[in-house]
Short mmCIF file of C-alpha atoms in Angstrom, two decimals:
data_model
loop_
_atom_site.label_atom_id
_atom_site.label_comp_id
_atom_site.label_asym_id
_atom_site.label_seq_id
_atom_site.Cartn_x
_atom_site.Cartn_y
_atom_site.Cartn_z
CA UNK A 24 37.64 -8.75 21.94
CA UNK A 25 35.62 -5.74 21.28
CA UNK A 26 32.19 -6.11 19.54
CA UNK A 27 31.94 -4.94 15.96
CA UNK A 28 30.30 -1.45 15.84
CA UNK A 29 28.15 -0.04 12.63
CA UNK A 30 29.85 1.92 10.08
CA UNK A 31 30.05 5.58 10.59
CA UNK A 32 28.51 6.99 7.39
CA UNK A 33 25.50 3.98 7.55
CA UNK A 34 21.95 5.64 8.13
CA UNK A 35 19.90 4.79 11.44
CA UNK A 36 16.64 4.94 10.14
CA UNK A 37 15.27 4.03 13.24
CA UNK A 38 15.71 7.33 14.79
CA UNK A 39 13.22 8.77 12.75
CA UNK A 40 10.53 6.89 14.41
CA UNK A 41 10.34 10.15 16.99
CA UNK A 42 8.26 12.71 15.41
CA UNK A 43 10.87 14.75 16.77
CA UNK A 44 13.15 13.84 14.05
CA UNK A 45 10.18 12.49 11.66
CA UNK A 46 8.68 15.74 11.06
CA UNK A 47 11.54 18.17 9.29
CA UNK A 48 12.05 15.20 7.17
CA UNK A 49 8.59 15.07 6.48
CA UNK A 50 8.52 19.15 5.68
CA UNK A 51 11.22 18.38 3.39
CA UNK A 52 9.65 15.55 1.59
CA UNK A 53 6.60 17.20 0.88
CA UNK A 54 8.23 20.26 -1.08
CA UNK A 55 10.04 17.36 -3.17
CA UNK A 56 6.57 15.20 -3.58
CA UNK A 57 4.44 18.54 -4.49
CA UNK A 58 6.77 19.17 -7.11
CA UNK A 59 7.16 16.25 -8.66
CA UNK A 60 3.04 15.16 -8.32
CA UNK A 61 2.87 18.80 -10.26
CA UNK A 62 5.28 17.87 -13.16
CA UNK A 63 4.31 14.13 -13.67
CA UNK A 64 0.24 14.83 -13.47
CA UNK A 65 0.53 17.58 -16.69
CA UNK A 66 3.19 15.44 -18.45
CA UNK A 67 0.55 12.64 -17.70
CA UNK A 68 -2.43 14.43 -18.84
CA UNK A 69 -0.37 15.87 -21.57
CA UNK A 70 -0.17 12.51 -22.98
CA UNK A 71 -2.94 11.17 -22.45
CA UNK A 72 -5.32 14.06 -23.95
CA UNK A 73 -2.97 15.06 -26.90
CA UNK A 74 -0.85 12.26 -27.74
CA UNK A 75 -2.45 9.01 -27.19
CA UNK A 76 -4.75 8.05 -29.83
CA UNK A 77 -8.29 7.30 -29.73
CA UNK A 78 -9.67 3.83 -28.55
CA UNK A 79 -11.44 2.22 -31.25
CA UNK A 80 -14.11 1.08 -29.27
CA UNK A 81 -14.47 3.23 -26.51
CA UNK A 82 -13.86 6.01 -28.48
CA UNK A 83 -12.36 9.38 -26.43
CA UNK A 84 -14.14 7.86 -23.53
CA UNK A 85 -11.52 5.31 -22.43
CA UNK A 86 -9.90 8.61 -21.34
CA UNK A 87 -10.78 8.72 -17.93
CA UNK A 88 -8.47 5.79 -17.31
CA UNK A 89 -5.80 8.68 -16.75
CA UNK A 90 -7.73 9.57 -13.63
CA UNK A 91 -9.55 6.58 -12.70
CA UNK A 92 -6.45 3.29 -13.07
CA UNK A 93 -4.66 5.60 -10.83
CA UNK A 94 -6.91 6.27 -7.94
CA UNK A 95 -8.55 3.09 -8.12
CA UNK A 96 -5.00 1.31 -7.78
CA UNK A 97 -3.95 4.03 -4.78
CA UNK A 98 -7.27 3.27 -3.25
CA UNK A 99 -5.66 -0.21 -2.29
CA UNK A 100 -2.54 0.53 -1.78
CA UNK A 101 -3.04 3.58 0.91
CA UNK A 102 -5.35 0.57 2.55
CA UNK A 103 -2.86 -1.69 3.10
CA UNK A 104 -0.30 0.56 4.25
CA UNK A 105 -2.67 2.50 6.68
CA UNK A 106 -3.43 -1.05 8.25
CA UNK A 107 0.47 -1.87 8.29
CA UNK A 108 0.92 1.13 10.15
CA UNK A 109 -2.01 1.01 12.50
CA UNK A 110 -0.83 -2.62 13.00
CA UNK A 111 2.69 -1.62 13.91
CA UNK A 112 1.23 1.27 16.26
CA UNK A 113 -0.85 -1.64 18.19
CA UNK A 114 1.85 -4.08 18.75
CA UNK A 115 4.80 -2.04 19.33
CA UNK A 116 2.59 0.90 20.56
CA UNK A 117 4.35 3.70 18.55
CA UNK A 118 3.00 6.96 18.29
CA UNK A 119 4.10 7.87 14.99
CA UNK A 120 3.14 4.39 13.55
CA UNK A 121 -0.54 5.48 14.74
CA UNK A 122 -0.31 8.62 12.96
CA UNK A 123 0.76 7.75 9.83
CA UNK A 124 -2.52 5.22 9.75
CA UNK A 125 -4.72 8.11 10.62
CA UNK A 126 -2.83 10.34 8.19
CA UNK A 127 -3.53 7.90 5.31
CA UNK A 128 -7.44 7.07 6.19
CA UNK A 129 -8.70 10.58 4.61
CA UNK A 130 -6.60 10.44 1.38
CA UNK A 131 -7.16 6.98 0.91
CA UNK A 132 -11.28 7.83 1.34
CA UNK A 133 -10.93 10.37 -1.57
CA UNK A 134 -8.93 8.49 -3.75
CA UNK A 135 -11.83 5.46 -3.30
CA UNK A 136 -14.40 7.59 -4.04
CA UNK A 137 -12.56 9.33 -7.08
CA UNK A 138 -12.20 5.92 -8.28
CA UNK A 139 -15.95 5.27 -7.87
CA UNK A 140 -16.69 8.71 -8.99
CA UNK A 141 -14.43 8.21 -12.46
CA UNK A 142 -15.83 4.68 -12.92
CA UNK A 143 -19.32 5.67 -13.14
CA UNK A 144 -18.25 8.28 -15.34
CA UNK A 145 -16.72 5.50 -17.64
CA UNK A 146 -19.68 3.51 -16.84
CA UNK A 147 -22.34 5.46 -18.50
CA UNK A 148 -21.19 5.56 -21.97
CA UNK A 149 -19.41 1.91 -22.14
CA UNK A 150 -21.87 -0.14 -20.19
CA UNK A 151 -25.11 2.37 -20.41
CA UNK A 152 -25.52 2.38 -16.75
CA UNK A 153 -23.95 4.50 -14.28
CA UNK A 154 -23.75 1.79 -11.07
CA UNK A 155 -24.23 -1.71 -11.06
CA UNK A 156 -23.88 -4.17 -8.50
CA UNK A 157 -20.80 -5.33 -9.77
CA UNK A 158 -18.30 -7.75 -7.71
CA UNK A 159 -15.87 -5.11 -8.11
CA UNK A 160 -17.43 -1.76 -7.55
CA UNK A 161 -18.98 -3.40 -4.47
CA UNK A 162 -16.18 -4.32 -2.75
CA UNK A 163 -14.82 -0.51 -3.59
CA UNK A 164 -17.97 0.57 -2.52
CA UNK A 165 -16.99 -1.67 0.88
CA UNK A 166 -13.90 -0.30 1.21
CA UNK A 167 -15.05 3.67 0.92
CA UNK A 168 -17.11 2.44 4.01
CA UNK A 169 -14.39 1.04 5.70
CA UNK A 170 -12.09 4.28 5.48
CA UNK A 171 -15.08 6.24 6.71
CA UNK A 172 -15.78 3.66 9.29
CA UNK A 173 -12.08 3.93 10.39
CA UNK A 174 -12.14 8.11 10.65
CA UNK A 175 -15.53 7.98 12.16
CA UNK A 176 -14.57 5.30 15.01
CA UNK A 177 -11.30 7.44 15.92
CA UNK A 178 -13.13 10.68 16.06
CA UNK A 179 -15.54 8.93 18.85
CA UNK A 180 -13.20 8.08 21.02
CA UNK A 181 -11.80 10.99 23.22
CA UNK A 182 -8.57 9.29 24.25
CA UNK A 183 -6.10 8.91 21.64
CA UNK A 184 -4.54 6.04 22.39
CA UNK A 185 -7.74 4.07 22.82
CA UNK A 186 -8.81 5.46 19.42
CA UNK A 187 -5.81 4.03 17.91
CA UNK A 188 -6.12 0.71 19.27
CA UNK A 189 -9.45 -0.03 18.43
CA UNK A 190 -9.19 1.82 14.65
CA UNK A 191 -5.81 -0.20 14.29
CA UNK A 192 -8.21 -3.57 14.59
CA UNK A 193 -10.82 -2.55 12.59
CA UNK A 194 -7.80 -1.72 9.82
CA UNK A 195 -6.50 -5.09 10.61
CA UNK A 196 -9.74 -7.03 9.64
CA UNK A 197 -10.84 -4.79 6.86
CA UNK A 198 -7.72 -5.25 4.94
CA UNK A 199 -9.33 -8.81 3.96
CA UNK A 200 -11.28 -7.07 1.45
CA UNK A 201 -8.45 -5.50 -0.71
CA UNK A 202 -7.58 -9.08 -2.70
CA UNK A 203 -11.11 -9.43 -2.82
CA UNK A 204 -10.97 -5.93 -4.86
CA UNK A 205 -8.11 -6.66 -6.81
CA UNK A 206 -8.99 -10.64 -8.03
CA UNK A 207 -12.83 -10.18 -8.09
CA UNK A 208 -13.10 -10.00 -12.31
CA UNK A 209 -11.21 -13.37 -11.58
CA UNK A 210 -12.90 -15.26 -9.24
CA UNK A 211 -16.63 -14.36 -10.64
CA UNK A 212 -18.22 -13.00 -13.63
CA UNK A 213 -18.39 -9.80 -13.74
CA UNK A 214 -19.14 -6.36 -15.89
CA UNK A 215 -15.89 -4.78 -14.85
CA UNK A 216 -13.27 -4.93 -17.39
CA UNK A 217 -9.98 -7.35 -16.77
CA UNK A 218 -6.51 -5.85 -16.08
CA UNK A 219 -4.88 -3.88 -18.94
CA UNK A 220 -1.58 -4.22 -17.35
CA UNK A 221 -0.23 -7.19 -15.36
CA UNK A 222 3.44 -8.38 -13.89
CA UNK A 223 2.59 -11.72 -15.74
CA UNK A 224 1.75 -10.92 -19.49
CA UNK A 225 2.20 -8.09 -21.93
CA UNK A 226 0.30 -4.69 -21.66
CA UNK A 227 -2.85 -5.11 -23.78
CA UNK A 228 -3.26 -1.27 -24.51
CA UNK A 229 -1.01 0.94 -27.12
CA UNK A 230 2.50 2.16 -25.62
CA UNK A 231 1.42 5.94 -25.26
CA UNK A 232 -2.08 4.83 -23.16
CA UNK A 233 0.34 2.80 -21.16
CA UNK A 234 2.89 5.74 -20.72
CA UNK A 235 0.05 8.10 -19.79
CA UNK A 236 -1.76 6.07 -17.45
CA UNK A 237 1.53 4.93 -15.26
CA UNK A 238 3.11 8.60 -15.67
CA UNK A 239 -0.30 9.90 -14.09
CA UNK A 240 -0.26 6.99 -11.43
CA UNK A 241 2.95 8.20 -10.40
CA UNK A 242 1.91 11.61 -10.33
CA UNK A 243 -1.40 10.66 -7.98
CA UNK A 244 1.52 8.87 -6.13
CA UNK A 245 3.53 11.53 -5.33
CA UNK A 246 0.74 13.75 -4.36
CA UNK A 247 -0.84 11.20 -1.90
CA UNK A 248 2.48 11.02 -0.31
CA UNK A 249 2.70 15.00 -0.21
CA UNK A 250 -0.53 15.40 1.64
CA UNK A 251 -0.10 12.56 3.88
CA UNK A 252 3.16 13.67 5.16
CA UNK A 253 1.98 17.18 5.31
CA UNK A 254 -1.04 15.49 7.52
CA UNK A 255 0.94 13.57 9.30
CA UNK A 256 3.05 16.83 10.40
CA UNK A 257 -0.18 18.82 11.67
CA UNK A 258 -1.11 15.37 13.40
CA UNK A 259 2.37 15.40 15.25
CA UNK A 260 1.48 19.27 16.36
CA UNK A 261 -1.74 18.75 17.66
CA UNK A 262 -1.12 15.60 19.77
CA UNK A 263 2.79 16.11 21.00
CA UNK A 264 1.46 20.16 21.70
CA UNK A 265 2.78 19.18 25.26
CA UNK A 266 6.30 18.52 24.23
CA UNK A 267 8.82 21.08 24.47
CA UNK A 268 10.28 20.88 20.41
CA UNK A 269 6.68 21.44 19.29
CA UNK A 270 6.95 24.34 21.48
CA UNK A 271 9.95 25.50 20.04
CA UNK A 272 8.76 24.57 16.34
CA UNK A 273 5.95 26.98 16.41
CA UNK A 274 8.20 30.00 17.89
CA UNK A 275 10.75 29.42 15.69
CA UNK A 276 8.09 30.27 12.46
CA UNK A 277 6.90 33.25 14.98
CA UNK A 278 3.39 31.60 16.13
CA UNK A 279 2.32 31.72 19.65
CA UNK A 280 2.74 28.30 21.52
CA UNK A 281 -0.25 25.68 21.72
CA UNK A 282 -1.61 25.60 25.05
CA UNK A 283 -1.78 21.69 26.46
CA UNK A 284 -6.00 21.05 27.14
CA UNK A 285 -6.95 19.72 30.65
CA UNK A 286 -7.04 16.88 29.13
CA UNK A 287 -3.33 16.61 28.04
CA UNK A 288 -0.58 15.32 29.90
CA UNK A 289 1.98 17.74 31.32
CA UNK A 290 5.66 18.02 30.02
CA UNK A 291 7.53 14.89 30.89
CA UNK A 292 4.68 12.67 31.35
CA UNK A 293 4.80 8.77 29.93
CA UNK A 294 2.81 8.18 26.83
#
């Protein structure tokens, strides 16, 4: 009795996880996400500058919703996924799992301190203050620090694998302070306006706010995942340089080939 085998036309998604394979998808992917992060984000700000109406007590500042909502709710999300990542890379001790974590630490970084930025813009004219110590824009303050902390930590290490081990635990325990981000106007009092939109009750702002605001989240989604794959792909050149389709990669779009450092280890060698 022969053991069943997988159907022909199913997908191994598993062989992707060699940057060998992982970075023409990548290429790929990026055209598509540029694209689309270009369409949705003037469609987005289309709406939400010329057809959604004016807040009646914020007046045209509520606006910056459009900007901030989205980068404050990536800001999380790019967290959690760079420590699932650098979490996978430490137990299974898979390069590309590593890279993608150190791919998303600098977007996620800018899309916390756009959120921080774009809140203290809102700040000003609704609460008359540009920063408070606020439960919430503390903890986003927090987690700005631990992005940097993460890119800062891996650039001090000179071994790579080292770097990614040690920034994969600091990921790991940092990752604590996203719930305390997302349910701090819950569990204390604080300045920072509730949740206009929740899985668990009806939208409290007018349909075209709400259309604007997730059309320009998906927008700032589809252009986090352009860059980060487009990262991810100059990470994959710089640290497989000694492997032989990185080689042929570079000659094949008529550049001259990377020389390995001393430091490298020489075609062949276990990583």
């Amino acid at each position: 009795m022969t053991a069943p085998t997988a159907p022909r036309n199913s997908i191994n998604w598993f062989k992707y996880a060699a940057p060998a394979r992982f970075y023409p998808l990548a290429g790929r992917a990026v055209v598509w996400f540029s694209v689309l992060a270009v369409l949705l984000g003037a469609l987005g700000l289309f709406i939400g500058f010329a057809v959604a109406p004016t807040d009646a007590q914020q007046g045209d500042a509520y606006r910056i919703i459009f900007l901030h909502v989205p980068t404050a709710w990536l800001s999380m999300v790019i967290y959690v996924a760079m420590a699932f990542w650098a979490g996978v890379g430490l137990v299974f001790n898979t390069r590309l799992a590593s890279m993608m974590a150190r791919a998303l630490a600098p977007t996620g970084a800018l899309m916390t301190f756009l959120a921080l930025w774009t809140g203290a813009l809102w700040g000003k004219p609704t609460w008359g203050t540009w920063w408070v110590w606020d439960a919430r824009l503390t903890s986003e303050l927090i987690l700005l620090f631990l992005y940097l902390g993460f890119l800062a930590l891996h650039a001090s290490i000179d071994d790579e694998r080292r770097a990614d081990r040690a920034t994969a635990v600091l990921a790991l325990v940092g990752v604590v302070n996203v719930p305390i981000i997302y349910f701090s106007v819950q569990w204390w009092n604080t300045l920072h306006q509730g949740a206009s939109v929740s899985l668990t009750s009806a939208p409290s702002i007018a349909t075209p706010m709400l259309a604007g605001m997730l059309i320009s989240s998906a927008a700032v989604w589809c252009y986090c995942i352009a860059v980060v794959l487009a990262r991810v792909r100059l990470i994959m050149l710089e640290r497989e340089r000694h492997a032989s389709w990185v080689q042929r990669e570079l000659q094949g779009h008529g550049a001259s080939p990377l020389e390995s450092s001393p430091s490298s280890p020489p075609p062949g060698a276990p990583t």
